[in-house]
Short mmCIF file of C-alpha atoms in Angstrom, two decimals:
data_model
loop_
_atom_site.label_atom_id
_atom_site.label_comp_id
_atom_site.label_asym_id
_atom_site.label_seq_id
_atom_site.Cartn_x
_atom_site.Cartn_y
_atom_site.Cartn_z
CA GLN X 28 17.33 -17.18 13.49
CA VAL X 29 18.24 -14.02 15.31
CA GLN X 30 17.83 -13.90 19.08
CA LEU X 31 18.16 -10.87 21.31
CA HIS X 32 19.03 -11.21 24.99
CA GLN X 33 18.97 -8.16 27.22
CA TRP X 34 19.98 -7.43 30.77
CA GLY X 35 20.43 -4.59 33.24
CA ALA X 36 19.39 -3.23 36.61
CA GLY X 37 15.67 -3.35 37.24
CA LEU X 38 15.29 -1.15 40.33
CA LEU X 39 16.54 2.42 40.40
CA LYS X 40 16.15 5.46 42.62
CA PRO X 41 15.16 8.84 41.19
CA SER X 42 18.10 10.70 39.60
CA GLU X 43 20.06 7.49 38.99
CA THR X 44 21.14 6.24 35.57
CA LEU X 45 19.43 3.39 33.77
CA SER X 46 21.79 1.07 31.92
CA LEU X 47 20.74 -1.86 29.73
CA THR X 48 22.60 -4.04 27.24
CA CYS X 49 21.31 -6.26 24.42
CA ALA X 50 23.27 -9.08 22.82
CA VAL X 51 22.59 -10.22 19.27
CA TYR X 52 22.86 -13.91 18.48
CA GLY X 53 22.42 -15.79 15.24
CA GLU X 54 22.92 -12.88 12.89
CA SER X 55 25.55 -10.36 11.98
CA PHE X 56 25.20 -7.06 13.77
CA SER X 57 26.16 -5.21 10.62
CA GLY X 58 23.09 -6.10 8.61
CA HIS X 59 20.47 -4.06 10.44
CA TYR X 60 19.61 -1.13 12.63
CA TRP X 61 18.93 -1.96 16.28
CA SER X 62 16.43 -0.16 18.48
CA TRP X 63 15.40 0.41 22.05
CA ILE X 64 11.67 0.67 22.79
CA ARG X 65 9.87 1.05 26.09
CA GLN X 66 6.37 0.23 27.24
CA VAL X 67 5.06 2.46 29.95
CA PRO X 68 2.08 1.01 31.86
CA GLY X 69 -1.08 2.54 30.50
CA LYS X 70 0.77 4.58 27.86
CA GLY X 71 1.69 2.09 25.20
CA LEU X 72 4.91 1.71 23.26
CA GLU X 73 7.52 4.43 22.81
CA TRP X 74 10.50 4.23 20.47
CA ILE X 75 13.64 5.51 22.19
CA GLY X 76 16.27 5.38 19.45
CA ASP X 77 18.39 3.20 17.21
CA ILE X 78 21.94 2.49 16.09
CA ASN X 79 23.66 0.68 13.24
CA HIS X 80 27.06 -0.92 12.76
CA THR X 81 28.62 2.29 11.46
CA GLY X 82 27.66 4.04 14.69
CA GLU X 83 24.90 6.10 13.12
CA ILE X 84 22.44 6.88 15.90
CA ASN X 85 18.93 8.35 15.92
CA TYR X 86 17.06 9.41 19.04
CA ASN X 87 13.48 10.24 19.86
CA PRO X 88 13.56 14.00 20.54
CA SER X 89 11.37 13.46 23.61
CA LEU X 90 14.24 11.66 25.36
CA LYS X 91 17.28 12.86 23.43
CA SER X 92 18.67 15.07 26.19
CA ARG X 93 18.98 12.11 28.59
CA VAL X 94 19.61 9.11 26.30
CA THR X 95 22.77 7.55 24.95
CA ILE X 96 22.78 4.50 22.68
CA SER X 97 26.08 2.82 21.92
CA ALA X 98 27.33 -0.40 20.38
CA ASP X 99 30.21 -2.81 20.73
CA MET X 100 30.59 -4.15 17.20
CA TYR X 101 33.12 -6.78 18.23
CA ARG X 102 30.87 -8.30 20.88
CA GLU X 103 27.71 -7.57 18.85
CA HIS X 104 26.09 -5.85 21.80
CA PHE X 105 24.30 -2.54 21.94
CA SER X 106 23.43 -0.53 25.01
CA LEU X 107 21.03 2.06 26.38
CA THR X 108 21.82 4.66 29.01
CA LEU X 109 19.11 6.96 30.38
CA GLU X 110 20.22 9.60 32.85
CA SER X 111 18.36 11.27 35.70
CA VAL X 112 15.48 8.82 35.80
CA THR X 113 12.16 9.62 37.44
CA ALA X 114 9.06 7.59 38.20
CA ALA X 115 7.86 8.43 34.69
CA ASP X 116 10.65 6.25 33.32
CA THR X 117 9.17 3.16 34.99
CA ALA X 118 8.50 0.81 32.09
CA VAL X 119 9.39 -2.44 30.39
CA TYR X 120 12.35 -1.76 28.11
CA TYR X 121 12.88 -3.82 24.96
CA CYS X 122 15.67 -4.10 22.45
CA ALA X 123 14.58 -4.94 18.91
CA ARG X 124 15.85 -5.47 15.40
CA GLU X 125 14.60 -3.26 12.59
CA GLY X 126 13.36 -5.06 9.51
CA GLN X 127 15.03 -3.06 6.75
CA TRP X 128 17.16 -0.02 6.21
CA LEU X 129 14.84 3.00 5.97
CA ALA X 130 11.87 0.75 6.83
CA PRO X 131 12.01 0.26 10.58
CA TRP X 132 9.39 -2.19 11.58
CA PHE X 133 10.56 -4.40 14.45
CA ASP X 134 10.75 -8.07 13.60
CA SER X 135 12.71 -9.51 16.51
CA TRP X 136 12.52 -8.45 20.16
CA GLY X 137 14.38 -9.08 23.34
CA GLN X 138 12.56 -10.57 26.29
CA GLY X 139 12.09 -7.19 27.98
CA THR X 140 13.47 -5.75 31.21
CA GLN X 141 11.12 -4.34 33.82
CA VAL X 142 12.63 -1.14 35.20
CA ILE X 143 11.07 0.41 38.29
CA VAL X 144 12.09 3.84 39.53
CA SER X 145 11.18 4.33 43.15
CA SER X 146 12.67 6.01 46.18
CA ASP K 30 5.30 13.45 15.49
CA ILE K 31 2.78 11.33 13.61
CA VAL K 32 -0.10 10.41 15.92
CA MET K 33 -1.55 6.92 15.55
CA THR K 34 -5.08 6.37 16.83
CA GLN K 35 -6.65 2.93 17.11
CA SER K 36 -10.28 2.03 17.56
CA PRO K 37 -11.85 0.56 19.47
CA ASP K 38 -9.76 0.50 22.64
CA SER K 39 -11.16 -2.93 23.36
CA LEU K 40 -13.54 -5.42 21.83
CA ALA K 41 -14.97 -8.81 22.66
CA VAL K 42 -15.63 -11.24 19.83
CA SER K 43 -16.98 -14.79 19.83
CA LEU K 44 -14.87 -17.69 18.69
CA GLY K 45 -15.16 -18.15 14.95
CA ASP K 46 -16.39 -14.61 14.36
CA ARG K 47 -14.63 -11.77 12.54
CA ALA K 48 -12.71 -9.08 14.40
CA THR K 49 -11.63 -5.79 12.86
CA ILE K 50 -9.34 -3.18 14.37
CA SER K 51 -8.91 0.28 12.90
CA CYS K 52 -5.79 2.46 12.88
CA LYS K 53 -5.71 6.06 11.69
CA SER K 54 -2.62 8.21 11.24
CA SER K 55 -2.40 12.00 11.56
CA GLN K 56 -0.72 12.19 8.16
CA SER K 57 -0.47 9.95 5.14
CA LEU K 58 1.85 6.96 5.45
CA LEU K 59 1.91 6.37 1.68
CA TYR K 60 5.30 7.11 0.15
CA THR K 61 4.39 7.93 -3.43
CA SER K 62 7.80 7.17 -4.93
CA ASN K 63 7.44 3.46 -4.15
CA ASN K 64 3.65 3.28 -3.55
CA LYS K 65 4.19 1.66 -0.14
CA ASN K 66 2.40 2.38 3.10
CA TYR K 67 4.85 2.63 6.01
CA LEU K 68 2.70 0.82 8.57
CA ALA K 69 3.18 -2.31 10.68
CA TRP K 70 0.90 -4.36 12.95
CA TYR K 71 1.87 -6.26 16.12
CA GLN K 72 0.25 -8.72 18.49
CA GLN K 73 1.21 -8.75 22.15
CA ARG K 74 0.19 -11.46 24.55
CA PRO K 75 0.55 -10.95 28.32
CA GLY K 76 4.11 -11.12 29.55
CA GLN K 77 5.56 -11.27 26.04
CA PRO K 78 7.16 -8.74 23.71
CA PRO K 79 5.15 -7.62 20.68
CA LYS K 80 5.17 -9.95 17.70
CA LEU K 81 5.28 -8.56 14.18
CA LEU K 82 2.23 -9.51 12.10
CA PHE K 83 2.37 -7.22 9.05
CA TYR K 84 4.61 -4.65 7.43
CA TRP K 85 3.97 -2.44 4.42
CA ALA K 86 0.40 -2.47 5.82
CA SER K 87 -0.51 -5.80 4.23
CA THR K 88 2.61 -7.99 3.88
CA ARG K 89 2.20 -10.90 6.27
CA GLU K 90 5.25 -11.84 8.33
CA SER K 91 6.39 -15.43 7.94
CA GLY K 92 4.43 -17.81 10.15
CA VAL K 93 1.42 -15.56 10.69
CA PRO K 94 -1.81 -17.48 10.03
CA ASP K 95 -3.72 -16.44 6.93
CA ARG K 96 -6.86 -15.71 8.97
CA PHE K 97 -5.05 -12.44 9.73
CA SER K 98 -5.12 -9.74 7.05
CA GLY K 99 -3.97 -6.15 6.87
CA SER K 100 -5.41 -3.50 4.60
CA GLY K 101 -5.72 0.21 4.00
CA SER K 102 -3.76 3.08 2.54
CA GLY K 103 -2.88 6.69 3.25
CA THR K 104 -4.25 7.44 6.71
CA ASP K 105 -6.75 4.62 7.29
CA PHE K 106 -5.77 1.04 7.99
CA SER K 107 -7.37 -2.13 9.32
CA LEU K 108 -6.34 -5.42 10.84
CA THR K 109 -8.90 -8.21 10.39
CA ILE K 110 -9.06 -11.67 11.90
CA SER K 111 -11.47 -13.65 9.80
CA SER K 112 -12.32 -16.43 12.24
CA LEU K 113 -11.26 -15.75 15.80
CA GLN K 114 -9.34 -18.43 17.64
CA ALA K 115 -8.74 -18.57 21.39
CA GLU K 116 -5.02 -17.85 20.96
CA ASP K 117 -5.83 -14.55 19.21
CA ALA K 118 -6.80 -12.93 22.52
CA ALA K 119 -4.13 -10.23 22.86
CA VAL K 120 -3.43 -6.54 22.50
CA TYR K 121 -2.83 -5.33 18.95
CA TYR K 122 -0.76 -2.29 17.98
CA CYS K 123 -0.19 -0.40 14.76
CA GLN K 124 3.10 1.45 14.18
CA GLN K 125 4.20 3.98 11.57
CA TYR K 126 7.72 4.04 10.22
CA TYR K 127 7.19 6.82 7.67
CA ASN K 128 8.90 9.39 9.88
CA SER K 129 11.15 9.37 12.88
CA PRO K 130 10.28 9.25 15.72
CA TYR K 131 8.48 6.01 14.94
CA THR K 132 5.18 5.93 16.79
CA PHE K 133 2.63 3.35 17.87
CA GLY K 134 -1.09 3.36 18.37
CA GLN K 135 -2.38 3.09 21.93
CA GLY K 136 -3.36 -0.55 21.45
CA THR K 137 -6.61 -2.49 21.09
CA LYS K 138 -7.37 -5.26 23.56
CA LEU K 139 -9.12 -8.18 21.89
CA GLU K 140 -10.99 -10.55 24.18
CA ILE K 141 -12.96 -13.69 23.58
CA LYS K 142 -16.69 -13.28 24.26
#
């Protein structure tokens, strides 16, 4: 059974860069697309972007100018970088596995990382 | 972007009673070439990540109790719990995967009356 474990800095100052990593256990990285999703308090869930084992990446246009998603196929990790954070980026960030190619429901999730942006 | 709107925002239901949550999309989620609706449902308990309940609008994820059902097509969908149990108290979300960016409803908080 696949498990996702994520980590990264949880407290940032405005203008700093958010960096999170998610490790995939129990399943080959090459079989799925892998996503980052955030949950902003009071605003629900927002899909940030995804990546697959060939390096194909898709971003939400609302964040595309500040986001980079990358993957280390050998270590079966994938990462999220979000530049120039503001208080509006305060959220719980999740990594997740997409169910099928071209059918991205999210069937496995990381434990979540609370990120707070505050001066 | 496709806008997903859930109703109600919250509801309180007695144990053993039926609970129904509605989800409407701003455009059809039915892909005519395969006759599938590109909609998923999730349950989120406090302090936990969302848990997948249904995909293709009505296909139950493994391990989800059969008191849960998903229905609907096109732009109108529903999640029904036939006989509410205490552990069903949670926030429920719908999500479309018809188009990128994939979008979620605002959530419906289900409480026990």
